[in-house]
PDB file of C-alpha atoms in Angstrom:
ATOM      1  CA  UNK A   1       0.003  -0.527   0.445  1.00 84.00           C
ATOM      2  CA  UNK A   2       1.308   3.413  -0.729  1.00 94.00           C
ATOM      3  CA  UNK A   3       0.461   6.132   1.348  1.00 93.00           C
ATOM      4  CA  UNK A   4      -0.972   9.165  -0.047  1.00 94.00           C
ATOM      5  CA  UNK A   5       1.103  11.710   1.742  1.00 94.00           C
ATOM      6  CA  UNK A   6       4.071   9.759  -0.078  1.00 95.00           C
ATOM      7  CA  UNK A   7       2.911  10.227  -4.055  1.00 97.00           C
ATOM      8  CA  UNK A   8       2.662  12.660  -5.853  1.00 98.00           C
ATOM      9  CA  UNK A   9       0.501  12.838  -9.045  1.00 98.00           C
ATOM     10  CA  UNK A  10       1.911  14.214 -12.391  1.00 98.00           C
ATOM     11  CA  UNK A  11      -0.652  15.572 -15.039  1.00 98.00           C
ATOM     12  CA  UNK A  12       1.960  15.823 -17.922  1.00 98.00           C
ATOM     13  CA  UNK A  13       1.031  18.208 -21.105  1.00 97.00           C
ATOM     14  CA  UNK A  14      -2.536  18.278 -20.919  1.00 97.00           C
ATOM     15  CA  UNK A  15      -2.772  21.619 -22.437  1.00 96.00           C
ATOM     16  CA  UNK A  16      -4.706  23.301 -25.136  1.00 95.00           C
ATOM     17  CA  UNK A  17      -1.491  23.299 -28.040  1.00 94.00           C
ATOM     18  CA  UNK A  18      -2.245  19.292 -27.379  1.00 95.00           C
ATOM     19  CA  UNK A  19      -5.891  18.766 -26.822  1.00 96.00           C
ATOM     20  CA  UNK A  20      -7.222  21.328 -29.655  1.00 93.00           C
ATOM     21  CA  UNK A  21      -8.030  19.832 -32.675  1.00 93.00           C
ATOM     22  CA  UNK A  22      -6.432  23.116 -35.216  1.00 93.00           C
ATOM     23  CA  UNK A  23      -3.595  22.720 -32.823  1.00 93.00           C
ATOM     24  CA  UNK A  24      -0.334  21.124 -35.157  1.00 93.00           C
ATOM     25  CA  UNK A  25       0.640  18.909 -31.911  1.00 93.00           C
ATOM     26  CA  UNK A  26      -3.425  17.688 -31.306  1.00 94.00           C
ATOM     27  CA  UNK A  27      -2.800  14.461 -30.008  1.00 93.00           C
ATOM     28  CA  UNK A  28      -5.569  11.918 -31.443  1.00 89.00           C
ATOM     29  CA  UNK A  29      -7.042  11.073 -28.204  1.00 91.00           C
ATOM     30  CA  UNK A  30      -5.789  13.281 -25.911  1.00 96.00           C
ATOM     31  CA  UNK A  31      -9.475  15.429 -25.373  1.00 95.00           C
ATOM     32  CA  UNK A  32     -10.904  12.234 -24.897  1.00 96.00           C
ATOM     33  CA  UNK A  33      -9.006  11.413 -21.669  1.00 97.00           C
ATOM     34  CA  UNK A  34     -10.158  15.272 -19.966  1.00 98.00           C
ATOM     35  CA  UNK A  35     -12.524  13.293 -17.477  1.00 98.00           C
ATOM     36  CA  UNK A  36     -10.562  10.575 -16.329  1.00 98.00           C
ATOM     37  CA  UNK A  37      -7.848  12.876 -15.772  1.00 98.00           C
ATOM     38  CA  UNK A  38     -10.138  15.110 -13.864  1.00 98.00           C
ATOM     39  CA  UNK A  39     -11.548  12.324 -11.780  1.00 98.00           C
ATOM     40  CA  UNK A  40      -7.782  11.549 -11.084  1.00 98.00           C
ATOM     41  CA  UNK A  41      -6.982  14.915  -9.820  1.00 98.00           C
ATOM     42  CA  UNK A  42     -10.350  15.397  -7.654  1.00 97.00           C
ATOM     43  CA  UNK A  43      -9.661  12.365  -5.962  1.00 97.00           C
ATOM     44  CA  UNK A  44      -6.023  13.240  -4.695  1.00 97.00           C
ATOM     45  CA  UNK A  45      -6.921  16.113  -3.897  1.00 97.00           C
ATOM     46  CA  UNK A  46      -9.488  14.766  -1.878  1.00 96.00           C
ATOM     47  CA  UNK A  47      -7.020  12.650  -0.438  1.00 96.00           C
ATOM     48  CA  UNK A  48      -4.029  15.374   0.096  1.00 95.00           C
ATOM     49  CA  UNK A  49      -1.567  14.349  -2.478  1.00 97.00           C
ATOM     50  CA  UNK A  50       0.827  16.913  -4.171  1.00 98.00           C
ATOM     51  CA  UNK A  51      -0.590  17.003  -7.608  1.00 98.00           C
ATOM     52  CA  UNK A  52       2.119  18.718  -9.950  1.00 98.00           C
ATOM     53  CA  UNK A  53       1.218  19.961 -13.318  1.00 98.00           C
ATOM     54  CA  UNK A  54       4.103  19.469 -16.147  1.00 98.00           C
ATOM     55  CA  UNK A  55       3.408  21.294 -19.009  1.00 97.00           C
ATOM     56  CA  UNK A  56       5.146  22.899 -21.924  1.00 95.00           C
ATOM     57  CA  UNK A  57       5.803  26.898 -22.794  1.00 93.00           C
ATOM     58  CA  UNK A  58       7.331  27.323 -26.486  1.00 92.00           C
ATOM     59  CA  UNK A  59       9.013  30.620 -27.528  1.00 90.00           C
ATOM     60  CA  UNK A  60       7.244  32.398 -29.826  1.00 91.00           C
ATOM     61  CA  UNK A  61      10.104  32.464 -32.032  1.00 91.00           C
ATOM     62  CA  UNK A  62      10.631  28.233 -31.544  1.00 88.00           C
ATOM     63  CA  UNK A  63      14.224  28.837 -30.048  1.00 92.00           C
ATOM     64  CA  UNK A  64      13.832  25.895 -27.402  1.00 92.00           C
ATOM     65  CA  UNK A  65      11.126  24.194 -29.555  1.00 91.00           C
ATOM     66  CA  UNK A  66      12.517  20.349 -30.131  1.00 90.00           C
ATOM     67  CA  UNK A  67      13.966  20.108 -34.304  1.00 94.00           C
ATOM     68  CA  UNK A  68      12.586  17.110 -34.344  1.00 94.00           C
ATOM     69  CA  UNK A  69       9.080  19.181 -34.648  1.00 92.00           C
ATOM     70  CA  UNK A  70      10.226  22.208 -35.315  1.00 93.00           C
ATOM     71  CA  UNK A  71       8.151  22.199 -38.646  1.00 95.00           C
ATOM     72  CA  UNK A  72       5.209  20.778 -37.598  1.00 91.00           C
ATOM     73  CA  UNK A  73       5.531  23.452 -34.515  1.00 86.00           C
ATOM     74  CA  UNK A  74       5.786  26.445 -37.165  1.00 91.00           C
ATOM     75  CA  UNK A  75       1.954  25.512 -38.091  1.00 91.00           C
ATOM     76  CA  UNK A  76       0.441  27.838 -35.868  1.00 86.00           C
ATOM     77  CA  UNK A  77       3.164  27.714 -33.363  1.00 92.00           C
ATOM     78  CA  UNK A  78       0.780  26.329 -31.007  1.00 92.00           C
ATOM     79  CA  UNK A  79       2.134  26.617 -27.232  1.00 91.00           C
ATOM     80  CA  UNK A  80       3.368  29.864 -27.424  1.00 91.00           C
ATOM     81  CA  UNK A  81       2.059  33.238 -26.619  1.00 87.00           C
ATOM     82  CA  UNK A  82       1.895  34.207 -30.077  1.00 86.00           C
ATOM     83  CA  UNK A  83      -0.606  32.095 -30.789  1.00 87.00           C
ATOM     84  CA  UNK A  84      -4.380  32.005 -29.447  1.00 82.00           C
ATOM     85  CA  UNK A  85      -6.008  30.590 -26.421  1.00 84.00           C
ATOM     86  CA  UNK A  86      -7.153  28.121 -27.843  1.00 86.00           C
ATOM     87  CA  UNK A  87      -4.129  26.212 -28.369  1.00 91.00           C
ATOM     88  CA  UNK A  88      -2.076  27.715 -26.264  1.00 91.00           C
ATOM     89  CA  UNK A  89      -0.557  26.506 -22.990  1.00 93.00           C
ATOM     90  CA  UNK A  90      -3.208  26.619 -20.687  1.00 93.00           C
ATOM     91  CA  UNK A  91      -5.103  23.438 -19.593  1.00 96.00           C
ATOM     92  CA  UNK A  92      -8.690  23.136 -20.205  1.00 95.00           C
ATOM     93  CA  UNK A  93     -11.069  24.628 -16.895  1.00 95.00           C
ATOM     94  CA  UNK A  94     -11.146  20.900 -15.544  1.00 96.00           C
ATOM     95  CA  UNK A  95      -7.910  20.028 -15.346  1.00 97.00           C
ATOM     96  CA  UNK A  96      -6.729  23.902 -14.104  1.00 95.00           C
ATOM     97  CA  UNK A  97      -4.631  23.898 -11.693  1.00 96.00           C
ATOM     98  CA  UNK A  98      -5.638  24.444  -7.799  1.00 95.00           C
ATOM     99  CA  UNK A  99      -4.151  27.128  -6.197  1.00 94.00           C
ATOM    100  CA  UNK A 100      -2.291  24.049  -3.415  1.00 95.00           C
ATOM    101  CA  UNK A 101      -0.778  22.399  -7.104  1.00 97.00           C
ATOM    102  CA  UNK A 102       2.391  22.664  -8.642  1.00 98.00           C
ATOM    103  CA  UNK A 103       3.603  23.759 -11.560  1.00 97.00           C
ATOM    104  CA  UNK A 104       7.040  22.645 -13.632  1.00 97.00           C
ATOM    105  CA  UNK A 105       8.090  24.223 -16.914  1.00 96.00           C
ATOM    106  CA  UNK A 106       9.392  21.058 -18.954  1.00 95.00           C
ATOM    107  CA  UNK A 107      11.813  21.854 -21.121  1.00 93.00           C
ATOM    108  CA  UNK A 108      11.699  18.737 -23.550  1.00 92.00           C
ATOM    109  CA  UNK A 109       9.748  14.983 -23.182  1.00 95.00           C
ATOM    110  CA  UNK A 110       9.947  13.524 -19.450  1.00 97.00           C
ATOM    111  CA  UNK A 111       8.394  15.531 -16.678  1.00 98.00           C
ATOM    112  CA  UNK A 112      12.188  14.945 -14.963  1.00 98.00           C
ATOM    113  CA  UNK A 113      14.719  16.171 -16.902  1.00 96.00           C
ATOM    114  CA  UNK A 114      15.941  20.094 -17.200  1.00 95.00           C
ATOM    115  CA  UNK A 115      13.789  20.454 -14.457  1.00 97.00           C
ATOM    116  CA  UNK A 116      13.244  20.574 -10.587  1.00 97.00           C
ATOM    117  CA  UNK A 117      10.792  18.218 -10.201  1.00 98.00           C
ATOM    118  CA  UNK A 118      12.398  15.515  -8.286  1.00 98.00           C
ATOM    119  CA  UNK A 119      14.177  17.943  -5.799  1.00 97.00           C
ATOM    120  CA  UNK A 120      10.048  19.236  -5.003  1.00 97.00           C
ATOM    121  CA  UNK A 121       9.385  15.421  -4.748  1.00 97.00           C
ATOM    122  CA  UNK A 122      12.062  14.219  -2.465  1.00 96.00           C
ATOM    123  CA  UNK A 123      12.041  17.429  -0.224  1.00 96.00           C
ATOM    124  CA  UNK A 124       8.284  15.956   0.815  1.00 96.00           C
ATOM    125  CA  UNK A 125       9.195  12.783   0.712  1.00 95.00           C
ATOM    126  CA  UNK A 126       7.503  11.578  -2.209  1.00 97.00           C
ATOM    127  CA  UNK A 127       8.668   7.507  -3.589  1.00 96.00           C
ATOM    128  CA  UNK A 128       5.651   7.399  -5.886  1.00 97.00           C
ATOM    129  CA  UNK A 129       4.403   9.000  -8.700  1.00 98.00           C
ATOM    130  CA  UNK A 130       1.562   8.910 -10.930  1.00 98.00           C
ATOM    131  CA  UNK A 131       1.214   9.382 -14.070  1.00 98.00           C
ATOM    132  CA  UNK A 132      -1.343  10.484 -16.744  1.00 98.00           C
ATOM    133  CA  UNK A 133      -1.058  13.081 -19.317  1.00 98.00           C
ATOM    134  CA  UNK A 134      -0.723  12.720 -23.085  1.00 97.00           C
ATOM    135  CA  UNK A 135       1.152  10.847 -24.626  1.00 96.00           C
ATOM    136  CA  UNK A 136       1.866   7.942 -23.985  1.00 97.00           C
ATOM    137  CA  UNK A 137       4.780   6.808 -25.829  1.00 97.00           C
ATOM    138  CA  UNK A 138       6.774  10.712 -25.293  1.00 96.00           C
ATOM    139  CA  UNK A 139       6.129  12.168 -22.898  1.00 97.00           C
ATOM    140  CA  UNK A 140       4.686   9.465 -20.686  1.00 98.00           C
ATOM    141  CA  UNK A 141       6.826   6.733 -21.447  1.00 98.00           C
ATOM    142  CA  UNK A 142       9.940   9.322 -21.295  1.00 98.00           C
ATOM    143  CA  UNK A 143       8.886  10.566 -16.901  1.00 98.00           C
ATOM    144  CA  UNK A 144       8.000   6.646 -15.721  1.00 98.00           C
ATOM    145  CA  UNK A 145      12.039   5.632 -16.851  1.00 98.00           C
ATOM    146  CA  UNK A 146      13.627   8.496 -15.171  1.00 98.00           C
ATOM    147  CA  UNK A 147      11.050   8.276 -12.178  1.00 98.00           C
ATOM    148  CA  UNK A 148      12.452   4.718 -11.912  1.00 97.00           C
ATOM    149  CA  UNK A 149      15.771   5.021 -12.619  1.00 96.00           C
ATOM    150  CA  UNK A 150      15.639   7.481  -9.883  1.00 97.00           C
ATOM    151  CA  UNK A 151      14.177   5.278  -7.255  1.00 95.00           C
ATOM    152  CA  UNK A 152      10.528   6.396  -7.092  1.00 97.00           C
ATOM    153  CA  UNK A 153       7.526   3.451  -7.799  1.00 97.00           C
ATOM    154  CA  UNK A 154       5.492   4.450 -10.641  1.00 98.00           C
ATOM    155  CA  UNK A 155       1.746   3.827 -11.199  1.00 98.00           C
ATOM    156  CA  UNK A 156       0.089   4.955 -14.773  1.00 98.00           C
ATOM    157  CA  UNK A 157      -3.722   5.436 -15.649  1.00 98.00           C
ATOM    158  CA  UNK A 158      -4.406   3.581 -18.513  1.00 98.00           C
ATOM    159  CA  UNK A 159      -7.285   5.600 -19.155  1.00 97.00           C
ATOM    160  CA  UNK A 160      -6.604   9.383 -18.293  1.00 98.00           C
ATOM    161  CA  UNK A 161      -3.367   8.555 -20.700  1.00 98.00           C
ATOM    162  CA  UNK A 162      -3.754   8.701 -24.628  1.00 96.00           C
ATOM    163  CA  UNK A 163      -1.288   8.095 -28.232  1.00 95.00           C
ATOM    164  CA  UNK A 164      -1.869   8.388 -31.508  1.00 91.00           C
ATOM    165  CA  UNK A 165      -3.143   4.796 -32.464  1.00 92.00           C
ATOM    166  CA  UNK A 166      -4.735   2.636 -30.059  1.00 93.00           C
ATOM    167  CA  UNK A 167      -2.498   0.042 -31.050  1.00 96.00           C
ATOM    168  CA  UNK A 168       0.763   2.862 -29.330  1.00 95.00           C
ATOM    169  CA  UNK A 169      -1.422   3.511 -26.416  1.00 96.00           C
ATOM    170  CA  UNK A 170      -1.831  -0.924 -25.716  1.00 96.00           C
ATOM    171  CA  UNK A 171       1.939  -1.432 -26.427  1.00 97.00           C
ATOM    172  CA  UNK A 172       3.732   1.427 -24.751  1.00 97.00           C
ATOM    173  CA  UNK A 173       1.136   0.282 -21.584  1.00 98.00           C
ATOM    174  CA  UNK A 174       2.261  -3.180 -21.459  1.00 98.00           C
ATOM    175  CA  UNK A 175       6.116  -2.168 -21.736  1.00 97.00           C
ATOM    176  CA  UNK A 176       5.082   0.575 -19.146  1.00 98.00           C
ATOM    177  CA  UNK A 177       4.163  -2.320 -16.732  1.00 97.00           C
ATOM    178  CA  UNK A 178       6.495  -5.010 -17.642  1.00 97.00           C
ATOM    179  CA  UNK A 179       9.566  -2.851 -16.643  1.00 95.00           C
ATOM    180  CA  UNK A 180       7.796  -2.781 -13.179  1.00 95.00           C
ATOM    181  CA  UNK A 181       5.382   0.331 -13.333  1.00 97.00           C
ATOM    182  CA  UNK A 182       1.945  -0.167 -11.722  1.00 97.00           C
ATOM    183  CA  UNK A 183      -0.801   0.199 -14.234  1.00 98.00           C
ATOM    184  CA  UNK A 184      -4.901   0.881 -13.088  1.00 98.00           C
ATOM    185  CA  UNK A 185      -7.789   2.950 -14.131  1.00 98.00           C
ATOM    186  CA  UNK A 186      -9.021   6.330 -13.073  1.00 98.00           C
ATOM    187  CA  UNK A 187     -11.813   4.715 -11.221  1.00 97.00           C
ATOM    188  CA  UNK A 188      -9.814   2.030  -9.868  1.00 97.00           C
ATOM    189  CA  UNK A 189      -7.803   4.936  -8.325  1.00 97.00           C
ATOM    190  CA  UNK A 190     -10.534   7.251  -7.143  1.00 97.00           C
ATOM    191  CA  UNK A 191     -12.093   4.537  -5.324  1.00 96.00           C
ATOM    192  CA  UNK A 192      -9.065   2.941  -3.777  1.00 95.00           C
ATOM    193  CA  UNK A 193      -6.305   5.111  -4.677  1.00 97.00           C
ATOM    194  CA  UNK A 194      -3.492   3.355  -4.242  1.00 96.00           C
ATOM    195  CA  UNK A 195      -4.470   0.806  -1.352  1.00 95.00           C
ATOM    196  CA  UNK A 196      -3.001  -2.243  -3.769  1.00 94.00           C
ATOM    197  CA  UNK A 197       0.368  -0.778  -5.199  1.00 95.00           C
ATOM    198  CA  UNK A 198       3.359  -2.616  -3.919  1.00 92.00           C
ATOM    199  CA  UNK A 199       6.242   0.220  -2.274  1.00 89.00           C
ATOM    200  CA  UNK A 200       8.312  -1.446  -4.112  1.00 85.00           C
ATOM    201  CA  UNK A 201      11.580   1.097  -4.215  1.00 81.00           C
ATOM    202  CA  UNK A 202      10.813   1.087  -0.285  1.00 81.00           C
ATOM    203  CA  UNK A 203      10.687  -2.852  -0.022  1.00 84.00           C
ATOM    204  CA  UNK A 204      14.043  -2.930  -1.754  1.00 80.00           C
ATOM    205  CA  UNK A 205      15.424   0.147   0.451  1.00 81.00           C
ATOM    206  CA  UNK A 206      15.030  -1.871   3.483  1.00 81.00           C
ATOM    207  CA  UNK A 207      16.050  -5.125   2.652  1.00 80.00           C
ATOM    208  CA  UNK A 208      19.223  -3.912   1.322  1.00 79.00           C
ATOM    209  CA  UNK A 209      19.924  -2.073   4.234  1.00 76.00           C
ATOM    210  CA  UNK A 210      19.099  -5.077   6.525  1.00 77.00           C
ATOM    211  CA  UNK A 211      21.540  -6.748   4.902  1.00 75.00           C
ATOM    212  CA  UNK A 212      24.319  -4.656   4.639  1.00 72.00           C
TER     213      UNK A 212
END
């Protein structure tokens, strides 16, 4: 069982620039996950869990856009201040940060790369991260692997994540589960949080300490 105070929900890139169908960076299926994401946030807030919004914000001139998506980004310049709000950096109202939520602006795919997220979580005594948002094979998966590499337990809310196709979604969820991520639905999380999740990271640390 994972205690709520030792876990953080990290919602990744659920911003208008990735959700709006008129955006060149729109992710098919991401819009449909808003209700599931909202359920997770509501349950996490009620339980007093830390909530982190890991978001993107691109410079108007595109100087901090990944080269691999620069040409696509140039069609409307989503997630920058120069574009209209419908494809901007804001999250939809259902997912907007509460006063107590934390916001981390990330320069690339992983929520841990080039940010102070790891330091924030360690300072709060958090050993488990719950990932949701978009996209599963890019930002969710890279954040999952970085978190595992840093010694966190990782949970992924399957129906609160999205990919460009269902096949891509299923394959990436299966790979993360295979490497050690705990996969559950938004309904399961809302009902029991992480009560059925094994605190593997803490159990392994205790075992190592006991054998020294």
